[in-house]
PDB file of C-alpha atoms in Angstrom:
ATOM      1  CA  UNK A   1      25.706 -19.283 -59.292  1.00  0.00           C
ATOM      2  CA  UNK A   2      24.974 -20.161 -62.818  1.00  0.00           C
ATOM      3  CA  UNK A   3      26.140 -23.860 -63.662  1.00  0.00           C
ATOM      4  CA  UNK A   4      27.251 -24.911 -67.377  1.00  0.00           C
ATOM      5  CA  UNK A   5      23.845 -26.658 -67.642  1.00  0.00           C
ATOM      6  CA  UNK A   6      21.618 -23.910 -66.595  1.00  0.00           C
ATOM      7  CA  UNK A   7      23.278 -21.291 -69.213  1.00  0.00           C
ATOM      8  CA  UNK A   8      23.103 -23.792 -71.909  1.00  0.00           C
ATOM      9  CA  UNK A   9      19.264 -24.752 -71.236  1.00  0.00           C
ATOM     10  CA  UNK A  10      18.246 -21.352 -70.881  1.00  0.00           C
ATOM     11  CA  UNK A  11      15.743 -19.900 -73.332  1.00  0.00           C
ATOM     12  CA  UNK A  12      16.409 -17.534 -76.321  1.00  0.00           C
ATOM     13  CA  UNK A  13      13.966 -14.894 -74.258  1.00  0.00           C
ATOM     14  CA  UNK A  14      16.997 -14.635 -71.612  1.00  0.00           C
ATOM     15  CA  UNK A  15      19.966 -12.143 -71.974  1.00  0.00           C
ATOM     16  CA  UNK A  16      22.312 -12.906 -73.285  1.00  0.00           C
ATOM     17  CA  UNK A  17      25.513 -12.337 -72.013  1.00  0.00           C
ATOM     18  CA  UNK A  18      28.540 -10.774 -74.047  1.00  0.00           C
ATOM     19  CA  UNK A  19      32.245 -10.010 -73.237  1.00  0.00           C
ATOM     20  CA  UNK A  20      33.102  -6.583 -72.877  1.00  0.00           C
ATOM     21  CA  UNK A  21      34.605  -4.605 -75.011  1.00  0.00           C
ATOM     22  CA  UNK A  22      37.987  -3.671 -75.434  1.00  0.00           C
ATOM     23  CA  UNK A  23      37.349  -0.241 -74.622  1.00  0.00           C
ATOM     24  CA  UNK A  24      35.171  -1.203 -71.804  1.00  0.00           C
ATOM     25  CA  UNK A  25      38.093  -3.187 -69.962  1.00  0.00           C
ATOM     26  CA  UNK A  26      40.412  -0.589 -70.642  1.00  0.00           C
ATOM     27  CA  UNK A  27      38.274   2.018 -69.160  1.00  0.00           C
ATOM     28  CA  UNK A  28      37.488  -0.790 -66.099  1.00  0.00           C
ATOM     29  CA  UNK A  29      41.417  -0.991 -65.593  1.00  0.00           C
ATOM     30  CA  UNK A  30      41.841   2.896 -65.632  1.00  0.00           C
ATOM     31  CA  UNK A  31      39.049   3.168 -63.020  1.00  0.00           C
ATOM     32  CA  UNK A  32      40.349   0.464 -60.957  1.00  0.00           C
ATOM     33  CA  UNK A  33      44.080   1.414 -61.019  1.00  0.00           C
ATOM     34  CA  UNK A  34      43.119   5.193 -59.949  1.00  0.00           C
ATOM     35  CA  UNK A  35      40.770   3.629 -56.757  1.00  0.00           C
ATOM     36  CA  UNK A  36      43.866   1.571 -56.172  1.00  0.00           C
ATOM     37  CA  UNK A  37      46.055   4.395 -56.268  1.00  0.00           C
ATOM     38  CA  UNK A  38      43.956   6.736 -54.011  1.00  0.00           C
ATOM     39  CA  UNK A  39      43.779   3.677 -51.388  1.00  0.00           C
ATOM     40  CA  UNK A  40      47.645   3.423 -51.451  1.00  0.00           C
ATOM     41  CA  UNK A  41      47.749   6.941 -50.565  1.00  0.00           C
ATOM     42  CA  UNK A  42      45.134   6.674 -47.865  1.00  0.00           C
ATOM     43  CA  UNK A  43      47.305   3.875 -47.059  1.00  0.00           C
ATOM     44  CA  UNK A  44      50.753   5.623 -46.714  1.00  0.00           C
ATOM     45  CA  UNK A  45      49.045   8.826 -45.507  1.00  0.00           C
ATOM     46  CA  UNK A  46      48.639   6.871 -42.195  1.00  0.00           C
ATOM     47  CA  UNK A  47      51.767   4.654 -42.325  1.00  0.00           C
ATOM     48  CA  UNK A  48      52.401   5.452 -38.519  1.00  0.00           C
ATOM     49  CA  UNK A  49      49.915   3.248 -37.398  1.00  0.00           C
ATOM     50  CA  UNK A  50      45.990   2.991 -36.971  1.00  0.00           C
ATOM     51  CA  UNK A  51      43.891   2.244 -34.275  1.00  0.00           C
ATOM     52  CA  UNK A  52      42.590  -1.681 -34.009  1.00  0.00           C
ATOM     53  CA  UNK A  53      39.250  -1.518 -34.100  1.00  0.00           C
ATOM     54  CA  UNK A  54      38.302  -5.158 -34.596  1.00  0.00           C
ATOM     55  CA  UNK A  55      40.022  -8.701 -35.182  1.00  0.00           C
ATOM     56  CA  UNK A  56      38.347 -10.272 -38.416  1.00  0.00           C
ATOM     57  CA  UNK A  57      38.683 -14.378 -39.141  1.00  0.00           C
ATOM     58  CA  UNK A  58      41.770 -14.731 -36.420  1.00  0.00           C
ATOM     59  CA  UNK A  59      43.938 -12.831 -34.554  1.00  0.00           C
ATOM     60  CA  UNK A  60      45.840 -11.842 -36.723  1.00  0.00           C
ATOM     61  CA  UNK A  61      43.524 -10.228 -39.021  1.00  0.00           C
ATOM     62  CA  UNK A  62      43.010  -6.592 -37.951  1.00  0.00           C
ATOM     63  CA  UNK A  63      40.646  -4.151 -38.941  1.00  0.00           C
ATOM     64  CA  UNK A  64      41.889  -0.251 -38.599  1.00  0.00           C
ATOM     65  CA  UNK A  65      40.082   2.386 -38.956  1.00  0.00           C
ATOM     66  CA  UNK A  66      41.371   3.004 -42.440  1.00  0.00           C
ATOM     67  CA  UNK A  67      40.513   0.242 -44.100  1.00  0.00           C
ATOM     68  CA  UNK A  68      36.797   1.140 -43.952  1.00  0.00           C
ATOM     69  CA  UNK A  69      38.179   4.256 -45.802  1.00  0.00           C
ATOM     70  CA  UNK A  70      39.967   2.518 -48.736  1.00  0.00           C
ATOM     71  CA  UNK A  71      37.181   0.646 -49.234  1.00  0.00           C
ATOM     72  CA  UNK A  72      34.378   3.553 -48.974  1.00  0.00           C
ATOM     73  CA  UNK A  73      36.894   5.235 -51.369  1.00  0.00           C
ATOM     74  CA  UNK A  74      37.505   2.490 -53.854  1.00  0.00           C
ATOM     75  CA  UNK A  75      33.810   2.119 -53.754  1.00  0.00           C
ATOM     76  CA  UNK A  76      32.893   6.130 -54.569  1.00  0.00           C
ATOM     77  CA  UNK A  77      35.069   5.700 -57.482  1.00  0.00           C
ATOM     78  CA  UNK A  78      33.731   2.821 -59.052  1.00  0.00           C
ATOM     79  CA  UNK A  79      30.231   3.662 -58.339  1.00  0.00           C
ATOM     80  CA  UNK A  80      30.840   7.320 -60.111  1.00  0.00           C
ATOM     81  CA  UNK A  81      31.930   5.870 -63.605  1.00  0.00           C
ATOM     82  CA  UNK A  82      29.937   2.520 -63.303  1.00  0.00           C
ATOM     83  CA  UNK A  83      26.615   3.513 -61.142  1.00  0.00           C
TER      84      UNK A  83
END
């Protein structure tokens, strides 16, 4: 966690940090909105129903089998244009 203080005292030897790019956040959207888009239809592939598999914070708050997928999927995408 970087605090206001820390960034400010740091030395000119450190990184600095920039914003991205227009381009860069456009291509960041793009990738995002097609890993979102291949979830969805992981998503409605199985819209019958998954198994349970596990209850996360409460009881209400299931894990299926596919949402290990979506993720492992969003993941694969983002990792292949931003490694």
């Amino acid at each position: 966690y970087l605090s206001a203080e820390s960034v400010s005292s740091s030395s000119s030897s450190d990184v600095a940090m920039s914003s991205p790019t227009p381009e860069t956040l456009k291509q960041v959207l793009e990738v995002a909105m097609d890993a979102g888009k291949k979830a969805g239809d992981i998503i409605l592939g199985n819209a019958e129903g998954a198994e349970i598999t596990n209850r996360k914070a409460n009881s209400r708050d299931l894990l299926t089998l596919i949402d290990p997928l979506c993720e492992k999927t969003i993941k694969e995408i983002v990792l292949a244009t931003f490694p």
